CSV table of N, CA and C in Angstrom, one decimal:
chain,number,residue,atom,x,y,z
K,406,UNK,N,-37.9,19.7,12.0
K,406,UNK,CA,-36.7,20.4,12.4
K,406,UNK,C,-36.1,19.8,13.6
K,407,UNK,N,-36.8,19.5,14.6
K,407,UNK,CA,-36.4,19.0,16.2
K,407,UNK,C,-35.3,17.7,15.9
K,408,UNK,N,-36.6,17.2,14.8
K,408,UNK,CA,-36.0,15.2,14.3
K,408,UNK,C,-34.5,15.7,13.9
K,409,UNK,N,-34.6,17.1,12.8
K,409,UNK,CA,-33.5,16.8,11.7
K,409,UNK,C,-32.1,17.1,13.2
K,410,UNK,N,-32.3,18.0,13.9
K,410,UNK,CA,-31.9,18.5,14.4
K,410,UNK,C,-31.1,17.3,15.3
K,411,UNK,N,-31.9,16.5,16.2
K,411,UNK,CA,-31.3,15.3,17.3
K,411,UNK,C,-31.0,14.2,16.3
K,412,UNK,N,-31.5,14.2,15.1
K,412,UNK,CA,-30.0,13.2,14.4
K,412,UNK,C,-28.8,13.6,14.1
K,413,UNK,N,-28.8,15.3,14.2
K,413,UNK,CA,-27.3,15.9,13.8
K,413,UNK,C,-26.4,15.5,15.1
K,414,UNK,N,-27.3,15.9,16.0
K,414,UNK,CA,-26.8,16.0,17.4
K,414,UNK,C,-26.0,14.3,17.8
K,415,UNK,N,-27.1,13.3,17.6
K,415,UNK,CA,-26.7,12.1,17.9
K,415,UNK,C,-25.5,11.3,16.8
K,416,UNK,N,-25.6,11.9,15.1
K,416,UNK,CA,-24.0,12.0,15.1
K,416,UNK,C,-23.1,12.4,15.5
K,417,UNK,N,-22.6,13.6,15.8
K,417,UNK,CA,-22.1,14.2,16.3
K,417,UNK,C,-21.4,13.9,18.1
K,418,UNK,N,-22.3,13.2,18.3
K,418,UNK,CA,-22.2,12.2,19.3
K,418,UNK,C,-21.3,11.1,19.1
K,419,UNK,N,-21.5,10.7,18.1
K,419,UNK,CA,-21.1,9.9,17.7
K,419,UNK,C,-19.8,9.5,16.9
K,420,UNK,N,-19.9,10.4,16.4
K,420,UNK,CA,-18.3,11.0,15.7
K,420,UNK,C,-17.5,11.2,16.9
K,421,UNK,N,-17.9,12.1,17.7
K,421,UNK,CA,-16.5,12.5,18.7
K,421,UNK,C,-16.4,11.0,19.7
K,422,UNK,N,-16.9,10.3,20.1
K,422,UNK,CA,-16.8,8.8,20.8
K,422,UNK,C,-15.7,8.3,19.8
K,423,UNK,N,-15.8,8.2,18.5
K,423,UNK,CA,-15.5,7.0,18.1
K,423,UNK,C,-13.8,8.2,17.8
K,424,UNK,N,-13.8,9.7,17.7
K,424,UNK,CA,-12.2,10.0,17.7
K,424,UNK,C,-11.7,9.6,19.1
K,425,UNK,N,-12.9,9.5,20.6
K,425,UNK,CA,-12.1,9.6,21.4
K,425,UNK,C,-11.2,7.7,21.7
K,426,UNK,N,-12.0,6.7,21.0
K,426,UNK,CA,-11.1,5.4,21.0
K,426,UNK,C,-10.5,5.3,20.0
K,427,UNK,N,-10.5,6.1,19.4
K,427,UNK,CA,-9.3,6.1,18.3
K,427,UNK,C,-8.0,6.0,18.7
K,428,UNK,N,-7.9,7.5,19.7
K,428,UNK,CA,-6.3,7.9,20.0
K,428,UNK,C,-5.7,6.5,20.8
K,429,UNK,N,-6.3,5.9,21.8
K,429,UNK,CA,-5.4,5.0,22.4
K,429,UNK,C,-4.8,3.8,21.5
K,430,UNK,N,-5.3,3.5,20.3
K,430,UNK,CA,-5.7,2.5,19.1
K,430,UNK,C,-4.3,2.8,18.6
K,431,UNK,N,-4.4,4.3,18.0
K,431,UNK,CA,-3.5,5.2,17.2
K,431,UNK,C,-1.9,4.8,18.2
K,432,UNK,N,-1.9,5.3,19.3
K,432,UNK,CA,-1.1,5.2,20.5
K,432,UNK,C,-0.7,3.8,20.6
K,433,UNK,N,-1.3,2.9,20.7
K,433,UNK,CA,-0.6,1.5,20.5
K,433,UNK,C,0.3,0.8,19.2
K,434,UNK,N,-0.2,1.4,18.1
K,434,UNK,CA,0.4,1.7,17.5
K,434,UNK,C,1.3,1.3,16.9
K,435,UNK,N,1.4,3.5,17.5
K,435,UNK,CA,3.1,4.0,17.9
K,435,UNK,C,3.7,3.1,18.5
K,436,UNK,N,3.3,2.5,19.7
K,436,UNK,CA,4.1,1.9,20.2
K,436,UNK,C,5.2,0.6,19.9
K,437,UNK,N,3.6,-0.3,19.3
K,437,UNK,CA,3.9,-1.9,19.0
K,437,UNK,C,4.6,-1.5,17.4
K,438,UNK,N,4.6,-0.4,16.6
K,438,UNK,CA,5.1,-0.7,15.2
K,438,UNK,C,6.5,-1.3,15.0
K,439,UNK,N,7.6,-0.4,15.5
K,439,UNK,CA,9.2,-0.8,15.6
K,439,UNK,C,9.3,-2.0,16.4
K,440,UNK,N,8.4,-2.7,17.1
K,440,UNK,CA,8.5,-3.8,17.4
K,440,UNK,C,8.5,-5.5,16.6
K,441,UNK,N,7.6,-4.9,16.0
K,441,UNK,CA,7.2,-6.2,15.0
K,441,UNK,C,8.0,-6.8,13.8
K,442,UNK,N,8.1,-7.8,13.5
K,442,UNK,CA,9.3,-8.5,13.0
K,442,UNK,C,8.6,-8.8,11.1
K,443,UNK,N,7.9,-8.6,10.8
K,443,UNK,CA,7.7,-8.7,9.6
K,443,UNK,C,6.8,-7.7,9.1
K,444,UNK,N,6.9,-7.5,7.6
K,444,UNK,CA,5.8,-6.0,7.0
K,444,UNK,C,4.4,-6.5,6.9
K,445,UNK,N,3.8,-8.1,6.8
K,445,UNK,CA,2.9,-8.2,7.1
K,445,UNK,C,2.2,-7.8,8.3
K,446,UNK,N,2.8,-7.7,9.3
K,446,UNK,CA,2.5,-7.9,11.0
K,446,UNK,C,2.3,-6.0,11.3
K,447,UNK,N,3.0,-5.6,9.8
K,447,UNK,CA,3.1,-4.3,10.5
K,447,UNK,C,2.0,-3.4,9.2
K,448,UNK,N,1.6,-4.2,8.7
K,448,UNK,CA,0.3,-3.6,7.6
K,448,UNK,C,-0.8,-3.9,8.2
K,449,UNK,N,-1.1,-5.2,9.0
K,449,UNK,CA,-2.0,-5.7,9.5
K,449,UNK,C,-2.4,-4.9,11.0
K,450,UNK,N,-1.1,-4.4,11.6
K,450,UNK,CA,-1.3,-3.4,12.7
K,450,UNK,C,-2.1,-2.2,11.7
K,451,UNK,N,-1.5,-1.5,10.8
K,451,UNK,CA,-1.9,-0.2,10.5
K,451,UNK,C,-3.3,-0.1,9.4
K,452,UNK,N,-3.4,-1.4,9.5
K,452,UNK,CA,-4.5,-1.7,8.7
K,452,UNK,C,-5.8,-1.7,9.9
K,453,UNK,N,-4.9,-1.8,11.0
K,453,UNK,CA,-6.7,-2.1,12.2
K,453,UNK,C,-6.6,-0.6,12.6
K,454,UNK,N,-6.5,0.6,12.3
K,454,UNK,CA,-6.3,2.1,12.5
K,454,UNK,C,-6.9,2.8,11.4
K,455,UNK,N,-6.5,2.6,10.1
K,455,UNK,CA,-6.5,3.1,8.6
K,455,UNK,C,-7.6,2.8,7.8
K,456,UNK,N,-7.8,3.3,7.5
K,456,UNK,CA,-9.2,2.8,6.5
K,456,UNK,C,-8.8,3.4,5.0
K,457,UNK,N,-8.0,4.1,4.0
K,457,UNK,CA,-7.0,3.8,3.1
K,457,UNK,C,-6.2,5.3,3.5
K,458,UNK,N,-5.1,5.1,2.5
K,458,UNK,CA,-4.1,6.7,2.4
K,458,UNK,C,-4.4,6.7,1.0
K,459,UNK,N,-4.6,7.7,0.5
K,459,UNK,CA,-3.9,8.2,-0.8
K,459,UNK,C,-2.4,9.0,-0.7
K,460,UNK,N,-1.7,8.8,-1.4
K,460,UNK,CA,-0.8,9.7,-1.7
K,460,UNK,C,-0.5,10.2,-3.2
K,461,UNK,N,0.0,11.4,-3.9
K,461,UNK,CA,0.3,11.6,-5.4
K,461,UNK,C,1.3,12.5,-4.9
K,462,UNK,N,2.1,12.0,-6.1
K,462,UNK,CA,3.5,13.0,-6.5
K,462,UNK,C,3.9,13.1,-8.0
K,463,UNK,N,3.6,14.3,-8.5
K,463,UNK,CA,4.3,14.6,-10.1
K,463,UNK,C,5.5,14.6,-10.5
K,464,UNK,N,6.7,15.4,-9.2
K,464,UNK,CA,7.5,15.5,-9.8
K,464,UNK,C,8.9,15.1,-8.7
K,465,UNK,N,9.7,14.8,-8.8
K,465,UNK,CA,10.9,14.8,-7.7
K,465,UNK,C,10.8,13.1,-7.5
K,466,UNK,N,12.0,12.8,-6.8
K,466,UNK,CA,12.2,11.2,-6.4
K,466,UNK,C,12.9,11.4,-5.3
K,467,UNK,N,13.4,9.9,-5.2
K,467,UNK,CA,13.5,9.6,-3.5
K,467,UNK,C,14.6,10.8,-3.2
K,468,UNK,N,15.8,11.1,-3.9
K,468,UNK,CA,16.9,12.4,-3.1
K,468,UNK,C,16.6,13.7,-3.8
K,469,UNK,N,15.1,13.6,-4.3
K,469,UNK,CA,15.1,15.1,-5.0
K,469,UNK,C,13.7,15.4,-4.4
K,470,UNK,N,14.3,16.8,-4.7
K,470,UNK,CA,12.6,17.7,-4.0
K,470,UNK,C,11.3,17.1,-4.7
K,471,UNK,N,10.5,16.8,-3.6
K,471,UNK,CA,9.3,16.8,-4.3
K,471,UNK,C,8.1,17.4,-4.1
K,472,UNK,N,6.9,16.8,-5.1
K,472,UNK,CA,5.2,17.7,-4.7
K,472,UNK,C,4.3,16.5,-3.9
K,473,UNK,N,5.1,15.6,-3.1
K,473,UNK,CA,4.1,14.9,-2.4
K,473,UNK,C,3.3,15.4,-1.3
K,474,UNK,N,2.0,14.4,-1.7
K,474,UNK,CA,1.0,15.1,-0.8
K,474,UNK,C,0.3,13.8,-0.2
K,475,UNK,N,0.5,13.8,1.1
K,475,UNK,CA,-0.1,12.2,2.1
K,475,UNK,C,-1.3,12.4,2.7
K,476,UNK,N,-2.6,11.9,2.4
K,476,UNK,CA,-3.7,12.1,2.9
K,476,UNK,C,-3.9,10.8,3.6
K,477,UNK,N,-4.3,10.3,4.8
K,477,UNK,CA,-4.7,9.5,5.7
K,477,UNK,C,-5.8,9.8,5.9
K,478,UNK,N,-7.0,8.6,5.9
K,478,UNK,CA,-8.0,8.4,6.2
K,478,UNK,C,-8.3,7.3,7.8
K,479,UNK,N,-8.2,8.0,8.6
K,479,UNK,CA,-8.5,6.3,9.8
K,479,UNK,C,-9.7,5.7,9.9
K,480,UNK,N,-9.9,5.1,10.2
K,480,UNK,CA,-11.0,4.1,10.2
K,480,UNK,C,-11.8,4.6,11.0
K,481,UNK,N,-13.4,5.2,10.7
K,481,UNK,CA,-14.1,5.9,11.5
K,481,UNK,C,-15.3,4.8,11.6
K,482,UNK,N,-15.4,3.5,11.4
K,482,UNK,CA,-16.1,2.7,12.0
K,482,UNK,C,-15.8,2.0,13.4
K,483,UNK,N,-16.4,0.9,13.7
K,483,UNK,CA,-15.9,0.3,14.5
K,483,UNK,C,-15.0,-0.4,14.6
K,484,UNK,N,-14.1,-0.7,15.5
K,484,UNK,CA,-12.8,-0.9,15.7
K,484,UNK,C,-13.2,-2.3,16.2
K,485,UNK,N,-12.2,-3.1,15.8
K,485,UNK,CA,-11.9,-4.4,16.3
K,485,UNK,C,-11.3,-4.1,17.7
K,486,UNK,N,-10.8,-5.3,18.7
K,486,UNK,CA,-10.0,-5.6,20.1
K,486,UNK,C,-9.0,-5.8,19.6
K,487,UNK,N,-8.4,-6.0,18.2
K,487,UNK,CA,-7.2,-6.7,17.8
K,487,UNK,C,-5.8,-6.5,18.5
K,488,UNK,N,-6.3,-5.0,18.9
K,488,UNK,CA,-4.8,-4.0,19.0
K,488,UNK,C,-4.0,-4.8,20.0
Protein backbone atom coordinates (compact mmCIF):
# COMPACT_ATOMS: atom_id res chain seq x y z
CA UNK A 1 0.00 0.00 0.00
CA UNK A 2 2.99 2.63 1.05
CA UNK A 3 4.66 1.48 -2.66
CA UNK A 4 1.07 1.84 -4.33
CA UNK A 5 0.66 4.86 -2.50
CA UNK A 6 4.40 7.00 -3.39
CA UNK A 7 3.92 6.02 -7.05
CA UNK A 8 0.54 7.84 -6.97
CA UNK A 9 2.18 10.50 -5.15
CA UNK A 10 5.32 10.74 -7.51
CA UNK A 11 2.93 10.99 -10.47
CA UNK A 12 1.08 13.39 -9.35
CA UNK A 13 4.31 15.12 -8.97
CA UNK A 14 4.75 14.79 -11.92
CA UNK A 15 1.74 15.71 -13.71
CA UNK A 16 1.50 19.12 -12.00
CA UNK A 17 5.53 19.95 -13.10
CA UNK A 18 4.87 19.11 -16.45
CA UNK A 19 1.25 21.58 -16.39
CA UNK A 20 3.41 23.99 -14.67
CA UNK A 21 5.95 24.24 -18.13
CA UNK A 22 3.29 23.93 -20.11
CA UNK A 23 1.75 27.45 -19.54
CA UNK A 24 4.82 29.46 -20.57
CA UNK A 25 5.03 27.03 -23.83
CA UNK A 26 1.14 27.66 -24.28
CA UNK A 27 1.92 31.60 -23.69
CA UNK A 28 4.58 31.75 -26.35
CA UNK A 29 2.46 30.60 -28.39
CA UNK A 30 -0.14 33.10 -28.13
CA UNK A 31 2.30 35.22 -28.62
CA UNK A 32 4.60 34.04 -31.79
CA UNK A 33 1.24 32.66 -33.67
CA UNK A 34 -0.16 36.04 -35.61
CA UNK A 35 3.38 36.46 -36.18
CA UNK A 36 4.46 33.79 -38.47
CA UNK A 37 4.26 33.98 -42.21
CA UNK A 38 3.25 30.60 -43.34
CA UNK A 39 0.56 27.61 -42.02
CA UNK A 40 3.36 25.29 -41.96
CA UNK A 41 5.36 27.57 -39.40
CA UNK A 42 2.15 27.87 -37.58
CA UNK A 43 1.18 23.89 -37.31
CA UNK A 44 4.66 23.24 -36.52
CA UNK A 45 4.33 25.98 -33.51
CA UNK A 46 1.03 24.30 -32.36
CA UNK A 47 2.20 21.07 -33.01
CA UNK A 48 5.24 21.52 -30.23
CA UNK A 49 2.03 22.33 -27.54
CA UNK A 50 -0.68 19.72 -28.94
CA UNK A 51 -0.52 16.36 -28.89
CA UNK A 52 -4.02 15.86 -31.20
CA UNK A 53 -7.66 17.84 -31.16
CA UNK A 54 -10.56 16.02 -32.08
CA UNK A 55 -13.36 17.90 -33.12
CA UNK A 56 -17.16 16.54 -34.55
CA UNK A 57 -20.04 18.35 -35.87
CA UNK A 58 -23.53 16.73 -37.18
CA UNK A 59 -25.23 19.47 -38.07
CA UNK A 60 -24.94 23.34 -39.14
CA UNK A 61 -22.04 24.97 -41.40
CA UNK A 62 -19.80 27.77 -41.51
CA UNK A 63 -22.99 30.79 -41.19
CA UNK A 64 -25.37 28.35 -39.59
CA UNK A 65 -25.80 27.18 -36.01
CA UNK A 66 -24.02 24.40 -35.07
CA UNK A 67 -23.25 21.07 -32.63
CA UNK A 68 -19.55 21.52 -32.59
CA UNK A 69 -17.63 20.18 -30.05
CA UNK A 70 -13.53 21.06 -29.76
CA UNK A 71 -11.56 18.79 -27.59
CA UNK A 72 -7.76 19.61 -27.17
CA UNK A 73 -5.36 17.41 -26.00
CA UNK A 74 -1.69 19.18 -25.14
CA UNK A 75 1.18 17.34 -25.05
CA UNK A 76 1.66 15.99 -21.52
CA UNK A 77 5.20 14.53 -22.34
CA UNK A 78 8.22 16.15 -22.66
CA UNK A 79 8.57 19.21 -24.33
CA UNK A 80 11.11 20.05 -26.77
CA UNK A 81 13.31 23.88 -26.50
CA UNK A 82 11.86 24.50 -29.80
CA UNK A 83 9.56 27.32 -28.70
Amino acid sequence: LIKTLGEHLSAQRQAEQTRKNLVPKIQNVLDVYENLDTAAQKNALLKSVLDHVIYSKSVGGQWKASDMQLFIFPRATSFGDDL
